[in-house]
Tab-separated table of C-alpha atoms and ligand atoms in Angstrom:
chain	number	residue	atom	x	y	z
F	6	UNK	CA	-1.639	13.759	-24.548
F	7	UNK	CA	-0.459	17.188	-23.531
F	8	UNK	CA	3.313	16.592	-23.737
F	9	UNK	CA	5.479	19.544	-22.771
F	10	UNK	CA	8.891	20.016	-24.364
F	11	UNK	CA	11.920	18.877	-22.372
F	12	UNK	CA	13.336	21.643	-20.147
F	13	UNK	CA	16.698	23.243	-20.799
F	14	UNK	CA	19.292	22.816	-18.053
F	15	UNK	CA	18.707	26.409	-16.959
F	16	UNK	CA	14.948	25.934	-16.774
F	17	UNK	CA	15.333	22.705	-14.831
F	18	UNK	CA	17.794	24.225	-12.384
F	19	UNK	CA	15.395	27.103	-11.727
F	20	UNK	CA	12.573	24.707	-10.777
F	21	UNK	CA	14.959	22.656	-8.631
F	22	UNK	CA	16.167	25.762	-6.811
F	23	UNK	CA	12.593	26.884	-6.066
F	24	UNK	CA	11.753	23.346	-4.984
F	25	UNK	CA	14.668	23.218	-2.550
F	26	UNK	CA	13.882	26.719	-1.280
F	27	UNK	CA	10.156	26.303	-0.598
F	28	UNK	CA	8.752	22.793	-0.848
F	29	UNK	CA	8.971	20.623	2.270
F	30	UNK	CA	8.590	17.138	0.780
F	31	UNK	CA	7.147	14.097	2.523
F	32	UNK	CA	9.707	11.534	3.757
F	33	UNK	CA	12.691	13.405	2.291
F	34	UNK	CA	16.195	14.365	3.439
F	35	UNK	CA	16.175	17.990	2.319
F	36	UNK	CA	19.912	18.553	2.412
F	37	UNK	CA	20.422	15.635	0.062
F	38	UNK	CA	17.556	16.927	-2.117
F	39	UNK	CA	19.111	20.386	-2.326
F	40	UNK	CA	22.510	18.932	-3.254
F	41	UNK	CA	21.218	16.755	-6.063
F	42	UNK	CA	18.128	18.621	-7.205
F	43	UNK	CA	14.766	16.881	-7.357
F	44	UNK	CA	13.891	14.642	-10.278
F	45	UNK	CA	11.153	16.577	-12.069
F	46	UNK	CA	8.367	14.544	-13.662
F	47	UNK	CA	6.500	16.481	-16.335
F	48	UNK	CA	3.900	14.209	-17.917
F	49	UNK	CA	2.672	10.669	-18.232
F	50	UNK	CA	0.728	8.329	-20.453
F	51	UNK	CA	-0.297	4.696	-20.073
F	52	UNK	CA	2.396	2.980	-18.001
F	53	UNK	CA	5.059	5.629	-18.720
F	54	UNK	CA	6.197	8.856	-17.078
F	55	UNK	CA	8.561	11.436	-18.578
F	56	UNK	CA	11.121	13.522	-16.721
F	57	UNK	CA	12.116	17.096	-17.507
F	58	UNK	CA	14.989	15.925	-19.710
F	59	UNK	CA	12.537	14.033	-21.878
F	60	UNK	CA	13.510	10.548	-20.687
F	61	UNK	CA	10.647	8.050	-20.867
F	62	UNK	CA	10.454	5.772	-17.819
F	63	UNK	CA	8.248	2.734	-17.146
F	64	UNK	CA	6.395	3.480	-13.922
F	65	UNK	CA	6.606	0.111	-12.200
F	66	UNK	CA	5.368	1.715	-8.936
F	67	UNK	CA	2.074	3.137	-10.325
F	68	UNK	CA	3.048	6.502	-8.850
F	69	UNK	CA	2.857	5.509	-5.196
F	70	UNK	CA	0.892	2.258	-5.548
F	71	UNK	CA	-2.134	4.058	-6.912
F	72	UNK	CA	-2.351	4.658	-10.688
F	73	UNK	CA	-4.003	1.286	-11.288
F	74	UNK	CA	-5.690	2.144	-14.614
F	75	UNK	CA	-2.618	3.938	-15.952
F	76	UNK	CA	-2.085	7.563	-16.881
F	77	UNK	CA	-3.992	9.732	-19.324
F	78	UNK	CA	-7.473	8.211	-18.990
F	79	UNK	CA	-9.892	10.629	-20.621
F	80	UNK	CA	-12.925	9.154	-18.839
F	81	UNK	CA	-11.551	10.127	-15.435
F	82	UNK	CA	-10.788	13.685	-16.546
F	83	UNK	CA	-14.264	13.965	-18.099
F	84	UNK	CA	-15.943	12.700	-14.930
F	85	UNK	CA	-14.088	15.294	-12.844
F	86	UNK	CA	-14.865	18.087	-15.295
F	87	UNK	CA	-18.562	17.238	-15.511
F	88	UNK	CA	-18.914	17.019	-11.743
F	89	UNK	CA	-17.022	20.267	-11.163
F	90	UNK	CA	-19.345	22.089	-13.541
F	91	UNK	CA	-22.465	20.535	-11.983
F	92	UNK	CA	-21.582	20.617	-8.293
F	93	UNK	CA	-17.886	20.962	-7.447
F	94	UNK	CA	-18.451	20.659	-3.736
F	95	UNK	CA	-21.074	20.140	-1.182
F	96	UNK	CA	-20.666	18.604	2.247
F	97	UNK	CA	-22.283	15.523	3.742
F	98	UNK	CA	-22.749	16.962	7.239
F	99	UNK	CA	-26.069	18.034	8.759
F	100	UNK	CA	-28.332	15.563	6.978
F	101	UNK	CA	-27.344	16.476	3.429
F	102	UNK	CA	-25.847	14.346	0.700
F	103	UNK	CA	-24.661	14.349	-2.915
F	104	UNK	CA	-25.404	11.729	-5.528
F	105	UNK	CA	-21.823	10.694	-6.464
F	106	UNK	CA	-21.095	9.844	-2.814
F	107	UNK	CA	-24.344	7.883	-2.483
F	108	UNK	CA	-23.748	5.961	-5.722
F	109	UNK	CA	-20.145	5.186	-4.816
F	110	UNK	CA	-21.015	3.969	-1.309
F	111	UNK	CA	-23.685	1.662	-2.720
F	112	UNK	CA	-21.390	0.410	-5.474
F	113	UNK	CA	-18.531	-0.391	-3.088
F	114	UNK	CA	-20.899	-2.278	-0.780
F	115	UNK	CA	-22.103	-4.267	-3.777
F	116	UNK	CA	-18.563	-5.036	-4.961
F	117	UNK	CA	-17.387	-6.247	-1.558
F	118	UNK	CA	-18.535	-9.851	-1.003
F	119	UNK	CA	-20.093	-10.596	2.405
F	120	UNK	CA	-17.916	-12.346	4.965
F	121	UNK	CA	-19.187	-14.901	7.454
F	122	UNK	CA	-22.722	-14.215	6.205
F	123	UNK	CA	-22.402	-10.508	6.991
F	124	UNK	CA	-22.468	-7.828	4.315
F	125	UNK	CA	-20.509	-4.633	4.108
F	126	UNK	CA	-23.409	-2.223	4.359
F	127	UNK	CA	-21.820	1.207	4.838
F	128	UNK	CA	-18.903	3.355	3.791
F	129	UNK	CA	-17.240	6.224	5.656
F	130	UNK	CA	-15.394	8.501	3.213
F	131	UNK	CA	-12.146	10.372	3.817
F	132	UNK	CA	-9.560	11.958	1.537
F	133	UNK	CA	-6.688	9.583	2.341
F	134	UNK	CA	-5.656	6.251	3.755
F	135	UNK	CA	-4.257	7.935	6.854
F	136	UNK	CA	-7.560	9.625	7.612
F	137	UNK	CA	-9.353	6.349	6.981
F	138	UNK	CA	-7.213	4.571	9.560
F	139	UNK	CA	-7.726	7.411	12.040
F	140	UNK	CA	-11.410	6.846	11.417
F	141	UNK	CA	-10.899	3.150	12.180
F	142	UNK	CA	-9.331	3.937	15.560
F	143	UNK	CA	-12.355	6.036	16.482
F	144	UNK	CA	-14.825	3.543	14.998
F	145	UNK	CA	-13.566	0.502	16.880
F	146	UNK	CA	-13.365	2.337	20.203
F	147	UNK	CA	-16.827	3.761	19.676
F	148	UNK	CA	-18.107	0.283	18.849
F	149	UNK	CA	-16.779	-1.231	22.064
F	150	UNK	CA	-18.113	1.693	24.116
F	151	UNK	CA	-21.550	1.089	22.661
F	152	UNK	CA	-21.196	-2.631	23.338
F	153	UNK	CA	-20.628	-1.873	27.013
F	154	UNK	CA	-16.964	-2.887	26.925
F	155	UNK	CA	-15.190	0.477	27.069
F	156	UNK	CA	-12.042	-1.152	28.448
F	157	UNK	CA	-11.444	-2.652	24.999
F	158	UNK	CA	-9.162	0.040	23.655
F	159	UNK	CA	-5.940	-1.557	22.453
F	160	UNK	CA	-5.290	-2.016	18.763
F	161	UNK	CA	-2.632	-4.525	17.768
F	162	UNK	CA	-0.625	-3.847	14.635
F	163	UNK	CA	2.620	-5.215	13.234
F	164	UNK	CA	6.220	-4.097	12.971
F	165	UNK	CA	7.112	-2.565	9.636
F	166	UNK	CA	3.437	-2.018	8.799
F	167	UNK	CA	2.464	1.176	6.994
F	168	UNK	CA	-0.962	2.567	7.841
F	169	UNK	CA	-0.338	6.244	7.141
F	170	UNK	CA	1.301	9.299	8.606
F	171	UNK	CA	-1.211	11.199	10.743
F	172	UNK	CA	-0.646	10.821	14.480
F	173	UNK	CA	-2.939	7.817	14.914
F	174	UNK	CA	-2.061	6.209	11.569
F	175	UNK	CA	1.676	6.674	12.160
F	176	UNK	CA	1.146	5.008	15.545
F	177	UNK	CA	-0.611	2.090	13.873
F	178	UNK	CA	2.295	1.942	11.445
F	179	UNK	CA	5.183	-0.099	12.720
F	180	UNK	CA	8.060	1.901	11.330
F	181	UNK	CA	10.838	2.500	13.859
F	182	UNK	CA	12.053	5.616	12.038
F	183	UNK	CA	8.573	7.184	12.257
F	184	UNK	CA	8.110	6.285	15.916
F	185	UNK	CA	11.489	7.812	16.735
F	186	UNK	CA	10.073	11.248	15.907
F	187	UNK	CA	7.277	12.941	17.848
F	188	UNK	CA	6.631	10.525	20.726
F	189	UNK	CA	4.872	7.788	18.810
F	190	UNK	CA	3.085	5.472	19.086
F	191	UNK	CA	0.264	7.065	21.077
F	192	UNK	CA	-1.027	4.987	24.020
F	193	UNK	CA	-3.244	2.014	23.243
F	194	UNK	CA	-1.446	0.798	20.142
F	195	UNK	CA	0.972	-2.126	20.331
F	196	UNK	CA	2.923	-4.072	17.738
F	197	UNK	CA	3.829	-7.668	17.050
F	198	UNK	CA	6.430	-8.947	14.576
F	199	UNK	CA	5.682	-9.055	10.854
F	200	UNK	CA	5.300	-12.340	8.926
F	201	UNK	CA	8.605	-11.885	7.114
F	202	UNK	CA	9.795	-15.418	6.352
F	203	UNK	CA	13.210	-14.485	4.940
F	204	UNK	CA	14.075	-12.298	7.930
F	205	UNK	CA	12.564	-14.284	10.806
F	206	UNK	CA	12.460	-17.977	9.857
F	207	UNK	CA	14.200	-20.567	11.982
F	208	UNK	CA	16.769	-22.762	10.328
F	209	UNK	CA	14.989	-25.476	8.356
F	210	UNK	CA	11.524	-24.015	9.042
F	211	UNK	CA	9.084	-24.314	6.121
F	212	UNK	CA	7.084	-21.257	5.033
F	213	UNK	CA	3.900	-23.044	6.173
F	214	UNK	CA	5.246	-23.647	9.672
F	215	UNK	CA	6.608	-20.123	9.847
F	216	UNK	CA	3.227	-18.677	8.776
F	217	UNK	CA	1.424	-20.411	11.644
F	218	UNK	CA	4.098	-19.440	14.158
F	219	UNK	CA	4.005	-15.795	13.000
F	220	UNK	CA	0.206	-15.667	13.329
F	221	UNK	CA	0.428	-16.995	16.890
F	222	UNK	CA	2.434	-13.920	17.881
F	223	UNK	CA	-0.985	-12.253	17.737
F	224	UNK	CA	-2.453	-14.789	20.143
F	225	UNK	CA	0.527	-14.426	22.497
F	226	UNK	CA	0.084	-10.657	22.514
F	227	UNK	CA	-3.693	-10.884	23.119
F	228	UNK	CA	-3.115	-13.207	26.076
F	229	UNK	CA	-0.342	-11.015	27.447
F	230	UNK	CA	-2.553	-7.891	27.314
F	231	UNK	CA	-5.738	-9.663	28.400
F	232	UNK	CA	-8.321	-10.347	25.658
F	233	UNK	CA	-10.867	-8.134	27.406
F	234	UNK	CA	-8.656	-5.104	26.727
F	235	UNK	CA	-8.063	-5.713	23.029
F	236	UNK	CA	-10.300	-3.826	20.581
F	237	UNK	CA	-8.931	-4.778	17.187
F	238	UNK	CA	-6.160	-6.102	15.012
F	239	UNK	CA	-5.059	-4.227	11.883
F	240	UNK	CA	-2.970	-5.613	9.029
F	241	UNK	CA	-2.138	-5.113	5.373
F	242	UNK	CA	-2.874	-8.328	3.431
F	243	UNK	CA	0.570	-7.915	1.849
F	244	UNK	CA	2.767	-5.349	3.592
F	245	UNK	CA	3.543	-2.697	0.998
F	246	UNK	CA	5.803	0.131	2.102
F	247	UNK	CA	7.521	-2.275	4.491
F	248	UNK	CA	9.011	-3.955	1.421
F	249	UNK	CA	6.271	-6.104	-0.162
F	250	UNK	CA	6.289	-8.737	2.568
F	251	UNK	CA	4.132	-11.602	1.286
F	252	UNK	CA	3.026	-13.859	4.147
F	253	UNK	CA	2.959	-17.657	3.736
F	254	UNK	CA	-0.486	-19.068	2.817
F	255	UNK	CA	-0.918	-20.437	6.368
F	256	UNK	CA	-0.691	-17.005	7.981
F	257	UNK	CA	-4.061	-15.363	7.339
F	258	UNK	CA	-6.270	-18.403	8.112
F	259	UNK	CA	-4.559	-18.670	11.492
F	260	UNK	CA	-4.972	-14.919	12.139
F	261	UNK	CA	-8.670	-15.295	11.254
F	262	UNK	CA	-9.035	-18.149	13.756
F	263	UNK	CA	-7.402	-16.031	16.482
F	264	UNK	CA	-9.455	-12.843	15.984
F	265	UNK	CA	-12.616	-14.951	16.028
F	266	UNK	CA	-11.578	-16.897	19.098
F	267	UNK	CA	-11.082	-13.710	21.122
F	268	UNK	CA	-13.917	-11.778	19.490
F	269	UNK	CA	-11.723	-8.846	18.475
F	270	UNK	CA	-12.393	-6.707	15.442
F	271	UNK	CA	-10.312	-7.206	12.312
F	272	UNK	CA	-9.299	-4.255	10.141
F	273	UNK	CA	-7.942	-5.184	6.723
F	274	UNK	CA	-5.925	-2.224	5.443
F	275	UNK	CA	-6.337	-2.653	1.691
F	276	UNK	CA	-5.176	0.799	0.645
F	277	UNK	CA	-2.681	-0.894	-1.695
F	278	UNK	CA	-4.143	-4.371	-2.094
F	279	UNK	CA	-7.771	-3.654	-3.104
F	280	UNK	CA	-9.202	-2.835	-6.540
F	281	UNK	CA	-7.458	-5.554	-8.474
F	282	UNK	CA	-3.903	-5.328	-7.233
F	283	UNK	CA	-3.965	-8.882	-5.864
F	284	UNK	CA	-6.276	-10.113	-8.630
F	285	UNK	CA	-9.531	-9.494	-6.770
F	286	UNK	CA	-11.701	-6.480	-6.017
F	287	UNK	CA	-10.712	-6.828	-2.383
F	288	UNK	CA	-7.662	-8.553	-0.938
F	289	UNK	CA	-9.645	-10.355	1.770
F	290	UNK	CA	-11.094	-12.425	-1.077
F	291	UNK	CA	-7.577	-13.532	-2.006
F	292	UNK	CA	-6.734	-14.696	1.509
F	293	UNK	CA	-10.196	-15.765	2.684
F	294	UNK	CA	-10.207	-13.537	5.758
F	295	UNK	CA	-13.351	-11.996	7.237
F	296	UNK	CA	-12.605	-8.399	8.167
F	297	UNK	CA	-15.059	-6.119	9.989
F	298	UNK	CA	-13.543	-2.975	8.488
F	299	UNK	CA	-11.677	-2.520	5.207
F	300	UNK	CA	-9.495	0.557	4.663
F	301	UNK	CA	-9.226	1.784	1.081
F	302	UNK	CA	-7.688	4.787	-0.731
F	303	UNK	CA	-5.059	4.982	-3.527
F	304	UNK	CA	-6.486	2.674	-6.236
F	305	UNK	CA	-10.128	3.681	-5.641
F	306	UNK	CA	-9.514	6.721	-7.887
F	307	UNK	CA	-6.278	5.413	-9.435
F	308	UNK	CA	-4.735	8.422	-7.703
F	309	UNK	CA	-6.288	10.967	-10.092
F	310	UNK	CA	-7.825	12.797	-7.117
F	311	UNK	CA	-7.517	12.081	-3.379
F	312	UNK	CA	-10.112	9.764	-1.870
F	313	UNK	CA	-10.103	7.177	0.879
F	314	UNK	CA	-12.506	5.518	3.240
F	315	UNK	CA	-13.594	2.572	5.311
F	316	UNK	CA	-15.968	-0.199	4.354
F	317	UNK	CA	-18.010	-1.046	7.428
F	318	UNK	CA	-19.452	-4.486	8.033
F	319	UNK	CA	-23.048	-4.714	9.255
F	320	UNK	CA	-21.822	-6.072	12.623
F	321	UNK	CA	-20.392	-2.632	13.362
F	322	UNK	CA	-22.704	-0.456	11.285
F	323	UNK	CA	-25.785	-1.764	13.064
F	324	UNK	CA	-24.424	-1.014	16.533
F	325	UNK	CA	-23.194	2.411	15.499
F	326	UNK	CA	-26.481	3.380	13.866
F	327	UNK	CA	-29.012	1.749	16.164
F	328	UNK	CA	-27.383	2.581	19.483
F	329	UNK	CA	-24.924	5.335	18.725
F	330	UNK	CA	-26.730	8.584	18.048
F	331	UNK	CA	-24.291	11.015	16.483
F	332	UNK	CA	-20.751	9.801	15.683
F	333	UNK	CA	-18.721	12.934	16.333
F	334	UNK	CA	-16.276	12.462	13.518
F	335	UNK	CA	-15.924	13.622	9.928
F	336	UNK	CA	-14.015	15.660	7.411
F	337	UNK	CA	-14.958	18.654	5.281
F	338	UNK	CA	-14.267	16.474	2.252
F	339	UNK	CA	-15.933	13.243	3.432
F	340	UNK	CA	-17.778	12.100	0.313
F	341	UNK	CA	-16.352	14.854	-1.903
F	342	UNK	CA	-18.540	14.759	-5.040
F	343	UNK	CA	-15.679	15.229	-7.535
F	344	UNK	CA	-13.557	12.518	-5.913
F	345	UNK	CA	-16.529	10.156	-5.794
F	346	UNK	CA	-17.436	10.855	-9.439
F	347	UNK	CA	-13.856	10.048	-10.479
F	348	UNK	CA	-13.928	6.885	-8.365
F	349	UNK	CA	-17.118	5.736	-10.102
F	350	UNK	CA	-15.524	6.287	-13.513
F	351	UNK	CA	-12.416	4.441	-12.325
F	352	UNK	CA	-14.491	1.457	-11.171
F	353	UNK	CA	-16.189	1.506	-14.598
F	354	UNK	CA	-12.774	1.100	-16.237
F	355	UNK	CA	-11.659	-1.660	-13.859
F	356	UNK	CA	-14.906	-3.483	-14.609
F	357	UNK	CA	-15.039	-2.882	-18.376
F	358	UNK	CA	-11.431	-3.967	-18.850
F	359	UNK	CA	-11.824	-6.781	-16.277
F	360	UNK	CA	-8.547	-5.701	-14.683
F	361	UNK	CA	-8.883	-7.679	-11.431
F	362	UNK	CA	-9.572	-10.879	-13.405
F	363	UNK	CA	-6.780	-10.107	-15.857
F	364	UNK	CA	-4.287	-9.743	-13.020
F	365	UNK	CA	-5.584	-12.927	-11.398
F	366	UNK	CA	-5.673	-15.153	-14.479
F	367	UNK	CA	-3.257	-13.725	-17.005
F	368	UNK	CA	-0.863	-10.865	-16.333
F	369	UNK	CA	-0.340	-11.663	-12.623
F	370	UNK	CA	0.850	-15.246	-13.256
F	371	UNK	CA	2.925	-13.960	-16.196
F	372	UNK	CA	4.563	-11.316	-13.989
F	373	UNK	CA	5.211	-13.976	-11.335
F	374	UNK	CA	7.057	-16.125	-13.888
F	375	UNK	CA	9.090	-13.330	-15.454
F	376	UNK	CA	9.933	-11.783	-12.065
F	377	UNK	CA	11.040	-15.122	-10.588
F	378	UNK	CA	13.490	-15.505	-13.500
F	379	UNK	CA	15.470	-12.634	-11.988
F	380	UNK	CA	16.752	-15.036	-9.307
F	381	UNK	CA	19.326	-16.184	-11.876
F	382	UNK	CA	21.042	-12.800	-11.458
F	383	UNK	CA	24.122	-12.848	-9.176
F	384	UNK	CA	22.697	-10.020	-7.014
F	385	UNK	CA	19.242	-11.480	-6.454
F	386	UNK	CA	18.578	-13.748	-3.482
F	387	UNK	CA	14.803	-14.074	-3.615
F	388	UNK	CA	12.259	-12.712	-6.122
F	389	UNK	CA	8.591	-13.145	-5.294
F	390	UNK	CA	5.246	-11.641	-6.206
F	391	UNK	CA	1.545	-11.705	-5.361
F	392	UNK	CA	-0.767	-10.377	-8.047
F	393	UNK	CA	0.727	-7.074	-9.143
F	394	UNK	CA	3.090	-6.441	-6.226
F	395	UNK	CA	6.551	-7.936	-6.241
F	396	UNK	CA	9.824	-7.673	-4.378
F	397	UNK	CA	13.358	-8.950	-4.717
F	398	UNK	CA	16.223	-9.130	-2.247
F	399	UNK	CA	19.651	-7.853	-3.226
F	400	UNK	CA	22.187	-10.089	-1.473
F	401	UNK	CA	25.909	-10.523	-1.253
F	402	UNK	CA	25.741	-14.311	-1.175
F	403	UNK	CA	22.908	-16.067	-2.966
F	404	UNK	CA	23.312	-19.365	-1.124
F	405	UNK	CA	23.156	-17.967	2.413
F	406	UNK	CA	21.214	-14.763	1.538
F	407	UNK	CA	23.962	-12.837	3.321
F	408	UNK	CA	23.140	-9.111	2.985
F	409	UNK	CA	25.378	-6.288	1.798
F	410	UNK	CA	26.817	-3.975	4.448
F	411	UNK	CA	24.051	-1.509	5.301
F	412	UNK	CA	26.384	1.475	4.828
F	413	UNK	CA	26.855	0.573	1.162
F	414	UNK	CA	23.180	1.372	0.506
F	415	UNK	CA	23.027	-1.110	-2.334
F	416	UNK	CA	19.269	-0.600	-2.622
F	417	UNK	CA	19.772	3.117	-3.234
F	418	UNK	CA	22.472	2.384	-5.820
F	419	UNK	CA	20.081	0.048	-7.587
F	420	UNK	CA	17.226	2.543	-7.442
F	421	UNK	CA	19.381	5.162	-9.177
F	422	UNK	CA	20.337	2.659	-11.887
F	423	UNK	CA	16.658	1.787	-12.347
F	424	UNK	CA	15.901	5.405	-13.267
F	425	UNK	CA	18.880	5.494	-15.693
F	426	UNK	CA	17.664	2.237	-17.175
F	427	UNK	CA	14.138	3.508	-17.751
F	428	UNK	CA	12.147	1.974	-14.895
F	429	UNK	CA	10.942	3.185	-11.492
F	430	UNK	CA	11.548	0.699	-8.694
F	431	UNK	CA	11.425	1.549	-5.023
F	432	UNK	CA	14.151	0.533	-2.566
F	433	UNK	CA	13.250	-0.532	0.984
F	434	UNK	CA	16.666	-1.234	2.420
F	435	UNK	CA	17.987	-3.833	-0.012
F	436	UNK	CA	14.555	-4.999	-1.107
F	437	UNK	CA	13.633	-3.659	-4.545
F	438	UNK	CA	9.887	-3.496	-5.006
F	439	UNK	CA	7.310	-2.836	-7.707
F	440	UNK	CA	3.545	-2.386	-7.964
F	441	UNK	CA	2.881	-1.874	-11.687
F	442	UNK	CA	-0.242	-0.327	-13.206
F	443	UNK	CA	-2.850	-3.064	-13.672
F	444	UNK	CA	-3.182	-2.171	-17.358
F	445	UNK	CA	0.307	-3.530	-18.070
F	446	UNK	CA	0.304	-6.017	-20.947
F	447	UNK	CA	2.633	-8.990	-21.295
F	448	UNK	CA	4.759	-6.891	-23.656
F	449	UNK	CA	4.955	-4.108	-21.043
F	450	UNK	CA	6.017	-6.680	-18.455
F	451	UNK	CA	8.770	-7.934	-20.789
F	452	UNK	CA	10.015	-4.374	-21.316
F	453	UNK	CA	9.938	-3.719	-17.559
F	454	UNK	CA	11.869	-6.911	-16.744
F	455	UNK	CA	14.486	-6.022	-19.376
F	456	UNK	CA	15.002	-2.590	-17.767
F	457	UNK	CA	15.219	-4.164	-14.294
F	458	UNK	CA	17.861	-6.598	-15.592
F	459	UNK	CA	19.903	-3.731	-17.036
F	460	UNK	CA	19.691	-1.899	-13.708
F	461	UNK	CA	20.762	-5.039	-11.819
F	462	UNK	CA	23.760	-5.461	-14.142
F	463	UNK	CA	24.840	-1.855	-13.575
F	464	UNK	CA	24.375	-2.253	-9.822
F	465	UNK	CA	26.377	-5.483	-9.869
F	466	UNK	CA	29.219	-3.763	-11.729
F	467	UNK	CA	29.233	-0.906	-9.236
F	468	UNK	CA	29.263	-3.076	-6.112
F	469	UNK	CA	31.972	-5.334	-7.588
F	470	UNK	CA	34.100	-2.246	-8.116
F	471	UNK	CA	33.392	-1.085	-4.598
F	472	UNK	CA	34.273	-4.495	-3.160
F	473	UNK	CA	37.516	-4.587	-5.165
F	474	UNK	CA	38.445	-1.096	-3.953
F	475	UNK	CA	37.815	-2.132	-0.322
F	476	UNK	CA	39.898	-5.247	-0.853
F	477	UNK	CA	42.907	-3.400	-2.256
F	478	UNK	CA	42.946	-0.933	0.651
K	508	PLP	C1	-0.424	4.594	1.543
K	508	PLP	C2	-1.011	3.797	2.626
K	508	PLP	C3	-1.754	4.373	3.655
K	508	PLP	C4	-1.870	5.868	3.822
K	508	PLP	O1	-2.579	6.462	2.793
K	508	PLP	P1	-2.420	8.062	2.539
K	508	PLP	O2	-3.426	8.318	1.474
K	508	PLP	O3	-0.998	8.286	2.119
K	508	PLP	O4	-2.730	8.730	3.807
K	508	PLP	C5	-2.385	3.556	4.565
K	508	PLP	N1	-2.271	2.226	4.478
K	508	PLP	C6	-1.549	1.618	3.522
K	508	PLP	C7	-1.491	0.144	3.474
K	508	PLP	C8	-0.879	2.375	2.573
K	508	PLP	O5	-0.127	1.796	1.644
């Protein structure tokens, strides 16, 4: 590993000043960033990252849900180097192709099991999940045009979904804070509620009953809009950025019944959930759904280089190819040979180390057990996981799940203590979430849980102090 020396305070402050002066960060309050100075990450290995002060931190978020095979994998660097020296770039427009893109498309189609007797036969490549979902919007509308039903335009998504940040993908996303900026969503995209049991259950309602009721919000919306106007439904198998919202087991089968009943297309956005994260190559295998289109990105290259795309089922591919002529859509980097070469090497690692199976049969169940133990902590209301994503709720009252006052930002307090305690967790409101690298061993999981416990203790101490101070006022 190429491990740089820790920075002196002066060196660190210089980088932070340049950062604040010139770098517009994604999803960041820049005044707060300038006040505090950005946390500078300098290097990484395995499941650990190091900051500029030399502190080693367990990366329980896999970067941003992507570094599935862990950091420092020589094979991925070698694949990129070899491809750059052979052919660093060539495009896939105008009837040309490159071998890494061809091999990767074929390999992904082979890895993705057929659904309802129909295979995934084609792949459209992009450089990100956002671009892949933009591609989906164009693909499903093109499909219905070619099918002679051009009035089928509307795509139904869910509140609190995250499908990316380009104009169409941000519209598909169901984040109120995103829609509040820039006149989103664009026309033709509507949202239903998310299957969030803890937030939306009725008193005494079982998860199974809730799951069916939540799925029927889709049917209600289809009937309200008129089925003949609905093009597709899009959903993340487990909502990620929305706070790791794991739907009850009854949810997806009911959604599948509804999309079939009304003949609408089903897009499974597996940008987080594919490539082993839920213990399978693809998340639709975990939930038994039958998507027509599968969005992927992040884990396909373990984040070493940008790559995304859409797996296209033969139902759609056939119509597009046999009736469509030219599909007027594409990116300069669609099928980028370096990205595809890295993806192939990444799939080799996932396969050789049997990471999807390991998560399914061994480390996933172990994580589930260790993570659930955190519910004995006074701050933790619910702690749940699915494969290698997990989330816990920080609550004021464990019995009633009463939340902390929003203004206290208990999630943010906890996130800061996680860093001090040597682990990266993400805060979504007061839900603390993780998506660890799939290479984590049982020992790594134990170390991660110990750090999380330390962070929870520190958070507990801080909020107790705060509550006492409020009380004495
Ligand atoms: C991250 C993410 C996206 C967007 O991917 P980018 O590569 O950031 O554009 C889309 N869908 C889901 C489910 C994601 O988690």
